[in-house]
Amino acid sequence: MAYDAAHCPARFFHLNSSNARAKAVDLAVDYDTRPRRFKSLPSVTRVALPKGNFNIQQTLGEALRSRTSTRDFKLRSLPLARLSQLLYLSHGIRGLKTVEGEVAFDRCAPSAGGLYPIELYVATQQVQGVPDGVYHYDARYHRLEEVVRGNRHAELAELTIGQDMIRTANAVVVMCAVFQRTMWKYGSRGYRYTLLDAGHIGQNLYLSAGAMGLGAVTIGGFFDAEVNRLLKLSSDEDALYLACIGQHDRPHARKAKRRPSTLHK
């Protein structure tokens, strides 16, 4: 498909969400219209996630050098503690902090203005102690909330236009955006910030999975409306980005032999 800058909707949006001095006149924020910071599902089945020491011994340099996309998962039982650790390190809450004079949650991923518009959903199969299904990750209480019961991996493989590695992954993490959480403050520019936030979480997933000896691969192509329906998203929420997490037979990243980099020599 040829890129026509004059008629491309994406280019049009980029220009209209650009900052300019002429538009920086009224930057007042109406705090009365601020949306809720978190999503929680009422009256659903919940799964408590194990808590504990989520530290990883691998260095950042090792994690970055060994980062790779895995498409050859080996489906076998995954301990719930490992999924718990992965979700915490990707988008968990570490504590409280002050942002622009307000008390906010301090999380493992950065977010524009500390607003955190991304909600995580997890489709599971063969995770110990968790019935196969689709769950919402409630970060406030570090727990899963059931959305759909039953294995949905085959359906997700079809909705991602044939990404068959999903069929043998233990978990598919879907990053979904509540755009108004950020656009309430930043206007159209907040849409850009929300996409960046999803990218931050995606990198956390990659590095955390690799450091734990798990495989990961992200997916950006899918049938949006159908994935939204599968997750039972409300009208103000949209799926943005998927990450498959699973097991493989390659050596752990710390032990893998790699050719030394010749950059900057």
XYZ file of C-alpha atoms in Angstrom, residues 212-213 249-256:
10
model
C 12.819 -16.002 33.995
C 13.760 -18.486 31.272
C 13.622 -25.966 25.178
C 16.402 -23.453 24.617
C 19.063 -22.950 27.317
C 18.364 -20.300 29.926
C 19.527 -16.882 28.745
C 22.253 -16.727 31.434
C 23.838 -19.901 30.082
C 23.279 -19.371 26.375
